[in-house]
Tab-separated table of C-alpha atoms and ligand atoms in Angstrom:
chain	number	residue	atom	x	y	z
C	11	MET	CA	103.378	36.364	-40.536
C	12	THR	CA	106.727	38.466	-39.815
C	13	ALA	CA	108.255	35.792	-42.472
C	14	GLU	CA	105.142	35.939	-45.210
C	15	VAL	CA	106.127	40.272	-44.879
C	16	GLN	CA	109.531	40.341	-44.762
C	17	ALA	CA	109.153	38.406	-48.341
C	18	GLN	CA	106.682	40.661	-50.149
C	19	PRO	CA	108.029	44.138	-48.534
C	20	ALA	CA	107.001	45.432	-51.629
C	21	HIS	CA	103.321	44.733	-52.120
C	22	THR	CA	102.584	47.181	-48.294
C	23	VAL	CA	100.654	49.520	-49.559
C	24	ILE	CA	98.299	52.388	-47.301
C	25	THR	CA	94.678	52.623	-49.024
C	26	LEU	CA	92.553	55.407	-47.921
C	27	ASP	CA	88.711	55.385	-48.749
C	28	ILE	CA	87.598	59.696	-48.460
C	29	GLY	CA	83.916	60.207	-49.111
C	30	GLY	CA	81.911	62.813	-47.762
C	31	THR	CA	81.582	61.008	-44.194
C	32	LYS	CA	83.079	58.995	-43.559
C	33	ILE	CA	87.850	58.238	-44.161
C	34	ALA	CA	88.065	54.115	-44.650
C	35	SER	CA	91.583	52.836	-44.547
C	36	GLY	CA	93.957	49.809	-44.365
C	37	LEU	CA	96.913	48.641	-45.482
C	38	ALA	CA	96.306	46.560	-48.286
C	39	MET	CA	98.587	43.972	-48.608
C	40	GLN	CA	99.005	41.776	-52.907
C	41	HIS	CA	100.017	38.122	-52.474
C	42	ALA	CA	101.826	35.613	-54.918
C	43	ASP	CA	99.166	34.446	-56.520
C	44	GLY	CA	97.257	38.512	-57.429
C	45	THR	CA	94.873	38.509	-54.643
C	46	TRP	CA	94.815	41.173	-52.107
C	47	THR	CA	94.057	41.451	-48.179
C	48	ILE	CA	93.409	44.266	-46.283
C	49	THR	CA	94.556	44.744	-42.428
C	50	ARG	CA	94.479	47.116	-40.102
C	51	GLN	CA	90.889	48.359	-41.531
C	52	SER	CA	89.773	52.129	-39.757
C	53	SER	CA	87.144	54.360	-40.133
C	54	VAL	CA	86.987	57.606	-38.733
C	55	PRO	CA	84.121	60.517	-39.755
C	56	THR	CA	85.064	62.666	-42.642
C	57	PRO	CA	84.975	66.870	-41.070
C	58	ALA	CA	83.797	67.851	-43.845
C	59	LEU	CA	81.948	71.286	-42.167
C	60	GLU	CA	85.951	72.375	-41.337
C	61	GLY	CA	86.931	72.793	-44.477
C	62	GLY	CA	89.181	71.980	-46.763
C	63	PRO	CA	92.352	71.875	-44.735
C	64	ALA	CA	90.828	70.394	-42.090
C	65	THR	CA	89.352	67.366	-44.209
C	66	LEU	CA	92.653	67.281	-45.524
C	67	ALA	CA	94.634	67.246	-41.713
C	68	ALA	CA	92.116	64.507	-41.169
C	69	LEU	CA	93.643	61.893	-44.099
C	70	VAL	CA	97.043	62.369	-43.203
C	71	ALA	CA	96.889	61.492	-39.553
C	72	GLU	CA	95.183	58.353	-40.374
C	73	ALA	CA	97.701	57.606	-43.305
C	74	GLY	CA	99.979	58.123	-41.104
C	75	ALA	CA	98.231	56.271	-37.985
C	76	ARG	CA	98.290	53.173	-40.981
C	77	TYR	CA	102.001	53.928	-41.329
C	78	ALA	CA	102.984	53.281	-37.285
C	79	GLU	CA	101.013	50.056	-37.650
C	80	ALA	CA	102.784	48.656	-40.732
C	81	ARG	CA	106.167	49.807	-38.585
C	82	ALA	CA	105.376	47.816	-35.996
C	83	ASP	CA	104.500	44.735	-37.723
C	84	GLY	CA	107.451	44.646	-39.399
C	85	ALA	CA	106.115	45.804	-42.879
C	86	GLN	CA	107.931	48.517	-45.438
C	87	VAL	CA	105.336	50.579	-46.435
C	88	VAL	CA	105.839	51.882	-50.549
C	89	GLY	CA	102.957	54.067	-51.388
C	90	VAL	CA	99.891	54.978	-50.681
C	91	GLY	CA	96.888	54.715	-52.399
C	92	VAL	CA	93.428	56.896	-52.256
C	93	SER	CA	90.231	56.173	-53.415
C	94	ALA	CA	88.729	60.377	-53.076
C	95	ALA	CA	85.285	61.858	-53.151
C	96	GLY	CA	85.687	64.736	-55.965
C	97	VAL	CA	87.252	64.817	-59.821
C	98	ILE	CA	90.614	64.493	-59.588
C	99	ASP	CA	93.616	65.313	-61.792
C	100	THR	CA	94.878	61.853	-61.377
C	101	SER	CA	98.558	62.874	-62.613
C	102	ARG	CA	99.228	65.894	-60.337
C	103	GLY	CA	97.332	63.953	-57.461
C	104	VAL	CA	95.101	67.109	-57.176
C	105	VAL	CA	91.214	67.991	-56.694
C	106	THR	CA	89.780	70.010	-59.563
C	107	SER	CA	86.433	70.072	-58.280
C	108	ALA	CA	83.717	68.640	-55.367
C	109	THR	CA	79.989	69.091	-54.238
C	110	ASP	CA	78.304	70.412	-51.341
C	111	THR	CA	79.333	67.469	-49.066
C	112	LEU	CA	83.038	68.718	-49.260
C	113	PRO	CA	82.894	72.620	-48.755
C	114	GLY	CA	86.885	73.701	-49.165
C	115	TRP	CA	88.048	70.096	-51.085
C	116	ALA	CA	88.446	71.954	-54.547
C	117	GLY	CA	92.161	72.578	-54.784
C	118	THR	CA	92.971	70.309	-52.634
C	119	ASP	CA	96.203	68.627	-53.013
C	120	ILE	CA	96.339	65.254	-51.542
C	121	ARG	CA	99.478	63.803	-53.099
C	122	GLY	CA	101.523	66.155	-51.686
C	123	ALA	CA	100.435	66.354	-48.390
C	124	LEU	CA	99.972	62.337	-47.870
C	125	GLN	CA	104.237	62.171	-49.788
C	126	ASP	CA	105.316	65.285	-47.325
C	127	ALA	CA	103.667	63.738	-44.224
C	128	LEU	CA	105.571	60.167	-45.011
C	129	GLY	CA	107.837	59.688	-47.496
C	130	VAL	CA	106.493	57.288	-49.934
C	131	PRO	CA	104.940	58.002	-53.606
C	132	ALA	CA	101.169	58.500	-53.320
C	133	TYR	CA	98.593	57.988	-56.342
C	134	ILE	CA	95.374	59.863	-55.731
C	135	LEU	CA	91.622	58.352	-57.938
C	136	ASN	CA	87.938	59.090	-57.817
C	137	ASP	CA	85.762	57.056	-55.445
C	138	VAL	CA	83.933	55.517	-58.341
C	139	GLN	CA	87.083	54.831	-60.935
C	140	ALA	CA	88.390	53.284	-57.666
C	141	HIS	CA	85.863	51.121	-57.196
C	142	ALA	CA	85.829	50.113	-61.007
C	143	LEU	CA	89.400	49.314	-61.225
C	144	GLY	CA	89.112	46.693	-57.604
C	145	GLU	CA	85.613	45.126	-59.029
C	146	VAL	CA	87.505	45.104	-62.205
C	147	THR	CA	90.670	43.003	-61.324
C	148	LEU	CA	89.466	41.128	-58.302
C	149	GLY	CA	85.303	41.658	-57.894
C	150	ALA	CA	82.721	40.067	-60.347
C	151	GLY	CA	84.067	38.424	-63.102
C	152	ALA	CA	87.134	39.852	-62.452
C	153	PRO	CA	89.725	39.378	-63.890
C	154	PHE	CA	89.211	41.902	-67.018
C	155	SER	CA	91.680	44.001	-68.470
C	156	CYS	CA	89.023	45.939	-69.777
C	157	ALA	CA	85.811	46.722	-68.978
C	158	LEU	CA	82.679	49.118	-68.433
C	159	MET	CA	81.648	50.163	-64.361
C	160	VAL	CA	78.624	52.465	-64.220
C	161	ALA	CA	77.720	53.334	-60.426
C	162	VAL	CA	73.706	54.462	-60.057
C	163	GLY	CA	73.146	55.828	-57.655
C	164	THR	CA	71.845	59.078	-56.075
C	165	GLY	CA	74.027	60.458	-59.233
C	166	ILE	CA	75.354	58.450	-62.232
C	167	GLY	CA	79.092	57.901	-62.698
C	168	GLY	CA	81.218	55.757	-64.169
C	169	ALA	CA	84.713	54.367	-65.569
C	170	VAL	CA	86.884	53.519	-67.771
C	171	VAL	CA	89.425	50.392	-67.728
C	172	MET	CA	91.809	49.531	-70.250
C	173	ASN	CA	94.395	47.323	-70.041
C	174	HIS	CA	93.950	46.739	-66.266
C	175	ARG	CA	94.619	51.532	-66.213
C	176	VAL	CA	91.512	53.320	-65.168
C	177	LEU	CA	91.346	55.747	-67.865
C	178	PRO	CA	91.179	59.138	-65.824
C	179	GLY	CA	90.750	61.774	-68.557
C	180	PRO	CA	93.145	65.009	-68.487
C	181	ARG	CA	90.520	66.568	-66.597
C	182	GLY	CA	89.486	63.406	-64.551
C	183	LEU	CA	86.251	63.508	-66.216
C	184	ALA	CA	85.799	60.605	-68.455
C	185	GLY	CA	83.251	57.841	-66.993
C	186	ASN	CA	81.091	60.306	-66.852
C	187	PHE	CA	78.092	57.848	-68.816
C	188	GLY	CA	75.274	59.619	-66.464
C	189	HIS	CA	76.216	62.937	-68.790
C	190	MET	CA	74.988	61.746	-71.734
C	191	HIS	CA	72.058	62.285	-73.619
C	192	HIS	CA	68.975	60.361	-73.734
C	193	GLU	CA	65.834	60.847	-75.687
C	194	LEU	CA	63.557	60.071	-72.627
C	195	ALA	CA	65.187	62.825	-70.524
C	196	ASN	CA	64.292	65.855	-72.718
C	197	GLY	CA	63.384	68.498	-71.007
C	198	PHE	CA	64.892	66.937	-67.712
C	199	MET	CA	67.693	68.997	-65.269
C	200	CYS	CA	70.487	66.999	-65.157
C	201	SER	CA	72.572	68.260	-61.508
C	202	CYS	CA	75.526	69.551	-64.465
C	203	GLY	CA	73.033	72.091	-65.060
C	204	ARG	CA	71.925	71.016	-68.453
C	205	THR	CA	68.801	69.230	-69.667
C	206	GLY	CA	68.324	65.719	-71.737
C	207	HIS	CA	71.216	64.219	-69.995
C	208	LEU	CA	70.926	60.349	-68.481
C	209	GLU	CA	71.488	61.311	-65.158
C	210	ALA	CA	67.929	63.744	-65.176
C	211	VAL	CA	66.061	60.270	-65.659
C	212	ALA	CA	67.883	57.654	-64.449
C	213	SER	CA	69.491	57.657	-61.749
C	214	GLY	CA	67.967	57.739	-58.244
C	215	TYR	CA	66.342	61.113	-58.331
C	216	GLY	CA	66.249	61.218	-61.959
C	217	ILE	CA	63.943	58.291	-61.586
C	218	ALA	CA	61.399	60.148	-58.521
C	219	ALA	CA	61.549	62.886	-61.382
C	220	LEU	CA	60.206	60.868	-63.652
C	221	TYR	CA	57.768	58.775	-61.691
C	222	GLY	CA	56.284	62.678	-60.415
C	223	VAL	CA	55.547	64.522	-63.967
C	224	ARG	CA	53.772	60.332	-65.050
C	225	ALA	CA	51.941	60.137	-62.178
C	226	GLY	CA	50.851	63.892	-62.493
C	227	GLY	CA	53.127	65.962	-60.007
C	228	VAL	CA	53.417	63.198	-57.251
C	229	ARG	CA	56.884	63.890	-54.251
C	230	VAL	CA	58.642	60.448	-53.986
C	231	PRO	CA	62.150	61.378	-52.662
C	232	GLY	CA	63.866	57.978	-54.661
C	233	ALA	CA	64.065	55.295	-56.709
C	234	ALA	CA	63.484	52.756	-53.614
C	235	GLU	CA	60.100	54.594	-53.294
C	236	VAL	CA	59.702	53.901	-56.940
C	237	ALA	CA	60.134	50.879	-56.932
C	238	GLN	CA	57.847	49.985	-53.393
C	239	LEU	CA	55.416	50.895	-55.345
C	240	ALA	CA	56.717	49.045	-58.487
C	241	ALA	CA	56.404	45.880	-56.821
C	242	MET	CA	53.042	46.823	-54.913
C	243	GLY	CA	51.295	47.242	-58.871
C	244	ASN	CA	51.510	51.093	-59.357
C	245	ALA	CA	51.873	50.842	-62.973
C	246	VAL	CA	53.127	54.014	-63.880
C	247	ALA	CA	56.208	53.504	-61.315
C	248	ARG	CA	56.811	50.078	-62.974
C	249	THR	CA	56.788	51.466	-66.735
C	250	THR	CA	59.054	54.571	-65.373
C	251	LEU	CA	61.818	51.724	-63.792
C	252	ALA	CA	61.230	49.925	-66.984
C	253	ASP	CA	61.932	52.731	-68.930
C	254	ALA	CA	64.294	54.682	-66.698
C	255	GLY	CA	66.304	50.954	-66.578
C	256	ALA	CA	65.918	50.799	-70.871
C	257	ALA	CA	67.393	53.814	-71.242
C	258	LEU	CA	70.508	53.686	-69.193
C	259	GLY	CA	71.051	50.130	-71.037
C	260	GLU	CA	71.427	51.685	-74.802
C	261	ILE	CA	73.802	54.049	-73.249
C	262	LEU	CA	75.339	51.338	-71.579
C	263	GLY	CA	75.663	49.566	-75.492
C	264	GLY	CA	76.110	52.885	-77.839
C	265	LEU	CA	79.488	52.470	-74.838
C	266	THR	CA	80.078	49.279	-74.869
C	267	ASN	CA	80.187	49.239	-79.100
C	268	ALA	CA	82.211	52.589	-78.589
C	269	PHE	CA	84.967	50.944	-76.579
C	270	ASP	CA	84.403	46.663	-76.751
C	271	PRO	CA	84.938	45.821	-73.290
C	272	GLU	CA	84.967	42.192	-72.142
C	273	ALA	CA	82.375	42.853	-70.099
C	274	VAL	CA	80.145	46.125	-67.840
C	275	LEU	CA	79.439	45.873	-64.146
C	276	VAL	CA	76.516	48.014	-62.399
C	277	SER	CA	76.861	49.038	-58.732
C	278	GLY	CA	75.170	51.224	-56.932
C	279	SER	CA	71.355	51.492	-54.722
C	280	VAL	CA	68.999	51.566	-57.924
C	281	ALA	CA	70.623	48.112	-58.871
C	282	LYS	CA	68.823	46.823	-55.877
C	283	ALA	CA	65.361	48.076	-57.771
C	284	GLY	CA	64.425	44.929	-58.697
C	285	PRO	CA	63.913	42.796	-61.467
C	286	VAL	CA	61.623	44.821	-63.768
C	287	TRP	CA	64.507	47.964	-64.121
C	288	TRP	CA	66.889	44.849	-64.149
C	289	ASP	CA	64.594	43.668	-67.444
C	290	GLY	CA	64.675	47.094	-68.696
C	291	VAL	CA	68.509	47.392	-68.263
C	292	ARG	CA	69.234	44.098	-69.937
C	293	SER	CA	66.598	44.529	-72.677
C	294	GLY	CA	68.265	47.916	-74.085
C	295	PHE	CA	71.782	46.897	-73.546
C	296	ALA	CA	70.947	43.690	-76.232
C	297	ARG	CA	68.979	46.520	-78.828
C	298	GLU	CA	72.081	48.330	-79.099
C	299	LEU	CA	75.177	45.951	-79.470
C	300	MET	CA	76.693	45.091	-82.789
C	301	ASP	CA	77.285	41.637	-83.588
C	302	PRO	CA	80.459	41.030	-82.244
C	303	ALA	CA	79.611	42.557	-79.203
C	304	ARG	CA	76.245	40.651	-78.173
C	305	GLU	CA	78.132	38.322	-75.838
C	306	THR	CA	79.059	41.019	-73.724
C	307	PRO	CA	78.379	40.008	-69.778
C	308	LEU	CA	76.090	43.059	-68.266
C	309	LEU	CA	77.315	41.872	-64.596
C	310	THR	CA	76.533	42.848	-61.199
C	311	ALA	CA	79.066	44.556	-59.031
C	312	ALA	CA	80.530	42.313	-55.988
C	313	LEU	CA	83.078	43.384	-53.932
C	314	GLY	CA	81.035	45.695	-51.882
C	315	ASP	CA	82.801	48.303	-49.302
C	316	ASP	CA	85.720	47.401	-50.068
C	317	ALA	CA	85.799	47.564	-53.012
C	318	PRO	CA	87.020	51.925	-53.365
C	319	LEU	CA	90.022	50.709	-50.368
C	320	LEU	CA	91.043	47.175	-52.915
C	321	GLY	CA	90.770	49.493	-56.192
C	322	ALA	CA	93.184	52.267	-54.375
C	323	ALA	CA	95.468	49.861	-54.050
C	324	VAL	CA	96.118	48.106	-57.281
C	325	GLY	CA	96.039	51.547	-59.155
C	326	LEU	CA	99.176	52.348	-56.517
C	327	SER	CA	100.812	49.261	-57.312
C	328	SER	CA	100.240	49.510	-60.962
C	329	TYR	CA	101.298	52.974	-60.588
C	330	LEU	CA	104.638	52.106	-58.429
C	331	ASN	CA	105.458	49.259	-61.435
C	332	GLU	CA	104.902	52.077	-64.125
C	333	ARG	CA	108.011	54.154	-62.809
C	334	ASN	CA	110.263	51.379	-62.665
Q	427	ZN	ZN1	74.089	66.346	-66.955
């Protein structure tokens, strides 16, 4: 083990994944065959309610702990990769905006704090972007050089990976596939404050809202409950899932025509909504694809909880390679 570490010191990086409830971390090492392993994995609660500075301090403390463990293992740490909740300005490593799950997180200089504390380069990606980079590089059907990923959970996020790099956009917004217009969403309120966006009918809360209107004002918590009703034969729930899936599939088909990816990956809790939803997604996707793109595979994400940690490590590694 020691000999292997000494042979590849340049590939040991600290990787962190910070969300509203926990901070996961580990030491990531790339092997000669391109695969990665993560050791020294750890998870602590995010002190989200104590505010941005306390959350940043907890993140830096976890990075410091992994740094000490790496040194104890005889490894040389060459950098820190972070998957962070919120909209991230990756060029500066600063949180541009964040939701209420992390109060006071907006404006946080993650990169500056980590570089000051550890003296090594840090690279920060938004959590969906890190997840996508992990999946596209190491997950379902990987490796792809160009792929799109959509995460359909409570909301809808996404990321564009082109030539093995996440396209962040100058404002960190690239990949917000949920905030595109779809006619099914006309009159439905989106989390961004606008109406008519895909997320308003095709995310977890959107599917619940669409079902609620169609079922005459019934309230359900989310897509999982609509999927349960569909599985029991509820016709309104079935058409709601099929239509929401088709709307998502049509948007993904249009994006495939626009970006020409090798694959489109689907992750998130709504991806477990069952065959009625998936049939809708596939049919909507197929309807929109231009002829040269019609073989583009639509895949489910495969890496699970480690995807953001791996993606943050891959992102840092690419960043370091480009600097050298
Ligand atoms: Zn929106």
